[in-house]
PDB file of C-alpha atoms and ligand atoms in Angstrom:
ATOM      1  CA  MET I   1      76.913  97.787 116.159  1.00 52.00           C
ATOM      2  CA  THR I   2      77.318 100.211 113.267  1.00 56.00           C
ATOM      3  CA  ALA I   3      76.746 103.887 114.102  1.00 52.00           C
ATOM      4  CA  PRO I   4      74.614 106.084 111.823  1.00 56.00           C
ATOM      5  CA  ALA I   5      76.834 107.773 109.219  1.00 59.00           C
ATOM      6  CA  THR I   6      74.972 111.063 109.721  1.00 81.00           C
ATOM      7  CA  ILE I   7      76.169 111.669 113.273  1.00 94.00           C
ATOM      8  CA  ASP I   8      77.777 115.135 113.611  1.00 97.00           C
ATOM      9  CA  LEU I   9      80.956 114.538 115.580  1.00 98.00           C
ATOM     10  CA  ARG I  10      81.440 118.280 116.161  1.00 98.00           C
ATOM     11  CA  GLU I  11      78.544 118.162 118.602  1.00 98.00           C
ATOM     12  CA  TYR I  12      80.654 115.866 120.773  1.00 98.00           C
ATOM     13  CA  ILE I  13      83.775 118.068 120.940  1.00 98.00           C
ATOM     14  CA  ARG I  14      83.769 120.510 123.876  1.00 98.00           C
ATOM     15  CA  ASN I  15      85.761 123.755 123.687  1.00 97.00           C
ATOM     16  CA  ILE I  16      87.580 124.645 126.884  1.00 97.00           C
ATOM     17  CA  PRO I  17      88.978 128.192 126.720  1.00 97.00           C
ATOM     18  CA  ASP I  18      92.339 128.959 128.328  1.00 96.00           C
ATOM     19  CA  PHE I  19      93.304 125.336 129.050  1.00 96.00           C
ATOM     20  CA  PRO I  20      96.004 124.314 129.864  1.00 94.00           C
ATOM     21  CA  LYS I  21      97.143 127.938 129.670  1.00 93.00           C
ATOM     22  CA  PRO I  22      95.721 131.339 128.664  1.00 95.00           C
ATOM     23  CA  GLY I  23      95.030 131.728 124.930  1.00 93.00           C
ATOM     24  CA  ILE I  24      94.718 127.995 124.176  1.00 92.00           C
ATOM     25  CA  GLN I  25      91.287 126.706 123.171  1.00 94.00           C
ATOM     26  CA  PHE I  26      91.406 123.062 124.205  1.00 96.00           C
ATOM     27  CA  LYS I  27      89.378 120.550 122.187  1.00 98.00           C
ATOM     28  CA  ASP I  28      87.985 118.164 124.779  1.00 98.00           C
ATOM     29  CA  ILE I  29      87.180 114.773 123.249  1.00 98.00           C
ATOM     30  CA  THR I  30      85.716 113.215 126.404  1.00 98.00           C
ATOM     31  CA  PRO I  31      82.058 113.839 125.376  1.00 98.00           C
ATOM     32  CA  LEU I  32      82.785 111.943 122.145  1.00 98.00           C
ATOM     33  CA  LEU I  33      84.385 109.068 124.074  1.00 98.00           C
ATOM     34  CA  SER I  34      81.444 108.791 126.460  1.00 98.00           C
ATOM     35  CA  SER I  35      78.957 108.436 123.598  1.00 98.00           C
ATOM     36  CA  PRO I  36      79.012 104.869 122.239  1.00 98.00           C
ATOM     37  CA  GLN I  37      77.519 106.090 118.931  1.00 98.00           C
ATOM     38  CA  ALA I  38      79.925 108.993 118.445  1.00 98.00           C
ATOM     39  CA  PHE I  39      83.019 107.006 119.467  1.00 98.00           C
ATOM     40  CA  ARG I  40      82.030 104.127 117.205  1.00 98.00           C
ATOM     41  CA  SER I  41      81.298 106.529 114.348  1.00 98.00           C
ATOM     42  CA  ALA I  42      84.714 108.220 114.672  1.00 98.00           C
ATOM     43  CA  ILE I  43      86.526 104.870 114.510  1.00 98.00           C
ATOM     44  CA  ASP I  44      84.319 103.574 111.675  1.00 98.00           C
ATOM     45  CA  GLN I  45      84.808 106.727 109.589  1.00 98.00           C
ATOM     46  CA  VAL I  46      88.601 106.493 109.792  1.00 98.00           C
ATOM     47  CA  ALA I  47      88.472 102.747 109.074  1.00 98.00           C
ATOM     48  CA  ASP I  48      86.125 103.318 106.099  1.00 98.00           C
ATOM     49  CA  HIS I  49      88.412 105.971 104.661  1.00 98.00           C
ATOM     50  CA  PHE I  50      91.371 103.570 104.645  1.00 98.00           C
ATOM     51  CA  LYS I  51      89.366 100.452 103.708  1.00 97.00           C
ATOM     52  CA  GLY I  52      91.147  98.278 101.141  1.00 96.00           C
ATOM     53  CA  ARG I  53      94.479 100.044 101.632  1.00 97.00           C
ATOM     54  CA  ASP I  54      97.594  98.035 102.384  1.00 97.00           C
ATOM     55  CA  ILE I  55      98.006  98.867 106.120  1.00 98.00           C
ATOM     56  CA  ASP I  56      99.144  96.305 108.669  1.00 98.00           C
ATOM     57  CA  VAL I  57     100.080  98.486 111.641  1.00 98.00           C
ATOM     58  CA  ILE I  58      98.365 101.352 113.451  1.00 98.00           C
ATOM     59  CA  ALA I  59     100.919 103.317 115.478  1.00 98.00           C
ATOM     60  CA  ALA I  60      99.973 106.054 117.939  1.00 98.00           C
ATOM     61  CA  ALA I  61     101.566 108.134 120.688  1.00 98.00           C
ATOM     62  CA  GLU I  62     100.404 108.180 124.273  1.00 97.00           C
ATOM     63  CA  ALA I  63      98.073 109.057 125.761  1.00 97.00           C
ATOM     64  CA  ARG I  64      95.156 110.173 123.602  1.00 97.00           C
ATOM     65  CA  GLY I  65      96.517 108.513 120.474  1.00 98.00           C
ATOM     66  CA  PHE I  66      96.115 105.166 122.254  1.00 98.00           C
ATOM     67  CA  ILE I  67      92.406 105.797 122.886  1.00 98.00           C
ATOM     68  CA  PHE I  68      91.649 105.929 119.151  1.00 98.00           C
ATOM     69  CA  GLY I  69      94.537 103.814 117.870  1.00 98.00           C
ATOM     70  CA  ALA I  70      93.722 100.553 119.636  1.00 98.00           C
ATOM     71  CA  PRO I  71      90.054 100.278 118.538  1.00 98.00           C
ATOM     72  CA  LEU I  72      91.000 101.396 115.016  1.00 98.00           C
ATOM     73  CA  ALA I  73      93.569  98.577 114.832  1.00 98.00           C
ATOM     74  CA  MET I  74      90.881  96.066 115.881  1.00 98.00           C
ATOM     75  CA  VAL I  75      88.365  97.311 113.319  1.00 98.00           C
ATOM     76  CA  MET I  76      90.954  97.407 110.519  1.00 98.00           C
ATOM     77  CA  GLY I  77      92.425  94.003 111.375  1.00 98.00           C
ATOM     78  CA  ALA I  78      95.840  95.604 111.934  1.00 98.00           C
ATOM     79  CA  GLY I  79      98.340  95.389 114.788  1.00 98.00           C
ATOM     80  CA  PHE I  80      98.807  98.221 117.266  1.00 98.00           C
ATOM     81  CA  VAL I  81     102.241  99.692 118.079  1.00 98.00           C
ATOM     82  CA  PRO I  82     102.498 102.106 121.023  1.00 98.00           C
ATOM     83  CA  ILE I  83     104.795 105.134 120.789  1.00 98.00           C
ATOM     84  CA  ARG I  84     105.720 106.210 124.303  1.00 98.00           C
ATOM     85  CA  LYS I  85     107.389 108.852 126.427  1.00 97.00           C
ATOM     86  CA  PRO I  86     110.951 108.031 127.587  1.00 97.00           C
ATOM     87  CA  GLY I  87     111.517 105.143 129.965  1.00 97.00           C
ATOM     88  CA  LYS I  88     108.088 103.526 129.638  1.00 98.00           C
ATOM     89  CA  LEU I  89     108.834 100.702 127.196  1.00 98.00           C
ATOM     90  CA  PRO I  90     110.551  97.679 128.776  1.00 98.00           C
ATOM     91  CA  TYR I  91     112.487  96.289 125.796  1.00 98.00           C
ATOM     92  CA  ALA I  92     115.191  97.890 123.579  1.00 98.00           C
ATOM     93  CA  THR I  93     113.940 101.105 121.977  1.00 98.00           C
ATOM     94  CA  ILE I  94     114.519 103.486 119.068  1.00 97.00           C
ATOM     95  CA  ALA I  95     114.050 107.163 120.029  1.00 97.00           C
ATOM     96  CA  GLN I  96     113.230 110.456 118.335  1.00 96.00           C
ATOM     97  CA  GLU I  97     113.907 113.860 119.936  1.00 95.00           C
ATOM     98  CA  TYR I  98     111.637 116.780 119.077  1.00 92.00           C
ATOM     99  CA  GLN I  99     111.443 120.457 119.954  1.00 87.00           C
ATOM    100  CA  LEU I 100     108.770 121.932 122.206  1.00 82.00           C
ATOM    101  CA  GLU I 101     108.020 125.614 122.718  1.00 75.00           C
ATOM    102  CA  TYR I 102     110.571 125.496 125.556  1.00 80.00           C
ATOM    103  CA  GLY I 103     113.118 122.663 125.468  1.00 88.00           C
ATOM    104  CA  SER I 104     112.707 119.266 123.857  1.00 92.00           C
ATOM    105  CA  ASP I 105     111.031 115.925 124.396  1.00 94.00           C
ATOM    106  CA  ARG I 106     111.534 112.388 123.184  1.00 97.00           C
ATOM    107  CA  LEU I 107     109.344 109.579 121.854  1.00 98.00           C
ATOM    108  CA  GLU I 108     110.286 105.904 121.823  1.00 98.00           C
ATOM    109  CA  VAL I 109     109.163 102.709 120.110  1.00 98.00           C
ATOM    110  CA  HIS I 110     110.290  99.121 120.656  1.00 98.00           C
ATOM    111  CA  SER I 111     113.165  98.320 118.283  1.00 97.00           C
ATOM    112  CA  ASP I 112     111.466  95.125 117.049  1.00 98.00           C
ATOM    113  CA  ALA I 113     107.972  96.631 116.647  1.00 98.00           C
ATOM    114  CA  LEU I 114     108.437  98.266 113.245  1.00 98.00           C
ATOM    115  CA  GLY I 115     110.737  97.633 110.305  1.00 97.00           C
ATOM    116  CA  LYS I 116     111.033  97.010 106.587  1.00 97.00           C
ATOM    117  CA  GLY I 117     107.840  95.517 105.177  1.00 96.00           C
ATOM    118  CA  HIS I 118     105.496  97.159 107.696  1.00 98.00           C
ATOM    119  CA  LYS I 119     102.885  99.512 106.235  1.00 98.00           C
ATOM    120  CA  VAL I 120     101.965 102.010 108.912  1.00 98.00           C
ATOM    121  CA  LEU I 121      99.057 104.347 109.602  1.00 98.00           C
ATOM    122  CA  LEU I 122      99.870 106.938 112.295  1.00 98.00           C
ATOM    123  CA  LEU I 123      96.944 108.284 114.307  1.00 98.00           C
ATOM    124  CA  ASP I 124      96.409 111.038 116.888  1.00 98.00           C
ATOM    125  CA  ASP I 125      93.447 112.856 118.386  1.00 98.00           C
ATOM    126  CA  VAL I 126      94.469 116.418 117.470  1.00 97.00           C
ATOM    127  CA  LEU I 127      96.756 117.963 114.842  1.00 97.00           C
ATOM    128  CA  ALA I 128      97.811 121.304 116.334  1.00 95.00           C
ATOM    129  CA  THR I 129     101.296 122.626 115.456  1.00 93.00           C
ATOM    130  CA  GLY I 130     102.278 119.216 114.053  1.00 95.00           C
ATOM    131  CA  GLY I 131     105.399 118.806 116.204  1.00 94.00           C
ATOM    132  CA  THR I 132     104.257 115.584 117.857  1.00 95.00           C
ATOM    133  CA  MET I 133     103.197 113.928 114.601  1.00 96.00           C
ATOM    134  CA  LYS I 134     106.392 115.049 112.853  1.00 96.00           C
ATOM    135  CA  ALA I 135     108.388 113.264 115.583  1.00 96.00           C
ATOM    136  CA  CYS I 136     106.217 110.146 115.122  1.00 97.00           C
ATOM    137  CA  ILE I 137     106.794 110.245 111.350  1.00 97.00           C
ATOM    138  CA  ASP I 138     110.567 110.561 111.791  1.00 96.00           C
ATOM    139  CA  LEU I 139     110.502 107.709 114.303  1.00 97.00           C
ATOM    140  CA  VAL I 140     108.502 105.373 112.039  1.00 97.00           C
ATOM    141  CA  GLU I 141     110.637 106.195 108.988  1.00 96.00           C
ATOM    142  CA  SER I 142     113.875 105.645 110.944  1.00 96.00           C
ATOM    143  CA  THR I 143     112.811 102.006 111.486  1.00 97.00           C
ATOM    144  CA  GLY I 144     112.611 101.362 107.722  1.00 97.00           C
ATOM    145  CA  ALA I 145     108.827 100.876 107.884  1.00 98.00           C
ATOM    146  CA  GLN I 146     106.671 102.453 105.177  1.00 97.00           C
ATOM    147  CA  LEU I 147     104.398 105.279 106.327  1.00 97.00           C
ATOM    148  CA  VAL I 148     101.101 105.127 104.427  1.00 97.00           C
ATOM    149  CA  ALA I 149      99.285 108.088 106.021  1.00 98.00           C
ATOM    150  CA  CYS I 150      98.646 110.164 109.141  1.00 98.00           C
ATOM    151  CA  ALA I 151      95.102 110.432 110.462  1.00 98.00           C
ATOM    152  CA  PHE I 152      93.556 112.745 113.056  1.00 98.00           C
ATOM    153  CA  VAL I 153      90.155 113.027 114.652  1.00 98.00           C
ATOM    154  CA  ILE I 154      90.560 116.831 114.817  1.00 98.00           C
ATOM    155  CA  GLU I 155      92.725 119.199 112.761  1.00 98.00           C
ATOM    156  CA  LEU I 156      93.270 122.784 113.926  1.00 97.00           C
ATOM    157  CA  SER I 157      94.021 124.030 110.424  1.00 97.00           C
ATOM    158  CA  PHE I 158      94.658 127.634 111.529  1.00 96.00           C
ATOM    159  CA  LEU I 159      97.839 126.416 113.290  1.00 94.00           C
ATOM    160  CA  GLY I 160      99.295 125.162 109.994  1.00 95.00           C
ATOM    161  CA  GLY I 161     100.537 121.826 111.364  1.00 95.00           C
ATOM    162  CA  ARG I 162      99.784 120.027 108.091  1.00 96.00           C
ATOM    163  CA  ALA I 163     102.601 121.930 106.351  1.00 96.00           C
ATOM    164  CA  LYS I 164     105.122 120.282 108.703  1.00 94.00           C
ATOM    165  CA  LEU I 165     104.036 116.788 107.673  1.00 95.00           C
ATOM    166  CA  SER I 166     105.104 115.073 104.484  1.00 88.00           C
ATOM    167  CA  PRO I 167     103.549 111.601 104.517  1.00 77.00           C
ATOM    168  CA  PRO I 168     101.751 110.438 101.370  1.00 84.00           C
ATOM    169  CA  GLU I 169      98.428 111.481 102.938  1.00 96.00           C
ATOM    170  CA  VAL I 170      97.093 113.521 105.884  1.00 98.00           C
ATOM    171  CA  PHE I 171      93.467 112.737 106.755  1.00 98.00           C
ATOM    172  CA  SER I 172      91.285 114.514 109.360  1.00 98.00           C
ATOM    173  CA  LEU I 173      87.714 113.745 110.402  1.00 98.00           C
ATOM    174  CA  ILE I 174      86.899 117.226 111.750  1.00 98.00           C
ATOM    175  CA  THR I 175      88.648 120.441 110.668  1.00 98.00           C
ATOM    176  CA  TYR I 176      88.440 123.769 112.500  1.00 97.00           C
TER     177      TYR I 176
HETATM  178  P1  LIG S 201     101.068 119.423 118.301  1.00 53.05           P
HETATM  179  O1  LIG S 201     101.168 120.892 118.562  1.00 53.05           O
HETATM  180  O2  LIG S 201     100.411 119.111 116.967  1.00 53.05           O
HETATM  181  O3  LIG S 201     102.373 118.723 118.460  1.00 53.05           O
HETATM  182  O4  LIG S 201     100.092 118.874 119.421  1.00 53.05           O
HETATM  183  C1  LIG S 201     100.572 118.132 120.485  1.00 53.05           C
HETATM  184  C2  LIG S 201      99.518 117.281 121.133  1.00 53.05           C
HETATM  185  O5  LIG S 201      98.840 118.109 122.058  1.00 53.05           O
HETATM  186  C3  LIG S 201      98.491 116.660 120.202  1.00 53.05           C
HETATM  187  O6  LIG S 201      98.767 115.287 120.063  1.00 53.05           O
HETATM  188  C4  LIG S 201      97.178 116.886 120.908  1.00 53.05           C
HETATM  189  O7  LIG S 201      96.764 115.700 121.564  1.00 53.05           O
HETATM  190  C5  LIG S 201      97.457 117.942 121.954  1.00 53.05           C
HETATM  191  N1  LIG S 201      96.879 119.236 121.631  1.00 53.05           N
HETATM  192  C6  LIG S 201      97.509 120.307 121.112  1.00 53.05           C
HETATM  193  N2  LIG S 201      96.698 121.358 120.995  1.00 53.05           N
HETATM  194  C7  LIG S 201      95.481 120.939 121.457  1.00 53.05           C
HETATM  195  C8  LIG S 201      94.193 121.567 121.604  1.00 53.05           C
HETATM  196  N3  LIG S 201      93.963 122.844 121.254  1.00 53.05           N
HETATM  197  N4  LIG S 201      93.184 120.832 122.094  1.00 53.05           N
HETATM  198  C9  LIG S 201      93.390 119.546 122.455  1.00 53.05           C
HETATM  199  N5  LIG S 201      94.572 118.906 122.361  1.00 53.05           N
HETATM  200  C10 LIG S 201      95.614 119.588 121.865  1.00 53.05           C
END
């Protein structure tokens, strides 16, 4: 099934004020996911944008990155590589620490999942401050793989996250 290209994905993003804490306007993607047409259209639009490009791996961080990353990999005929929180991956891992507002966190990828010769598209649902994607970029580049681009369903441009990222391309479907 191919979704109509005219579908307005913004109509499927719900704003939740003050979640998970006061002052944050949370972009809830669950209405988009529950609409077969909107979900399909989001995946197709990202796939169309990167059509014909030399990409063999889609990599994405848990949890919401997985929701879009796995179907995108299928549609693009690429593999999917999960980037996970500490202690979740069973085999040997490569890790990347990153700073949060308070303290730090860590992302991991299997040591044999990415390396020289892989051409990688990183994907996430939302680009906010850019900290999570920056950690994913550092992780992918530390494996020797080539990062082709970062893609997002939603970019919160007023938070300036894009300035933190230096891949060859940053692509967003919906910008606020
Ligand atoms: P970032 O600040 O770019 O590192 O964002 C971290 C993660 O939190 C992203 O991968 C998003 O999934 C999520 N996130 C951050 N801000 C929002 C928001 N306003 N609405 C929905 N998800 C968000």
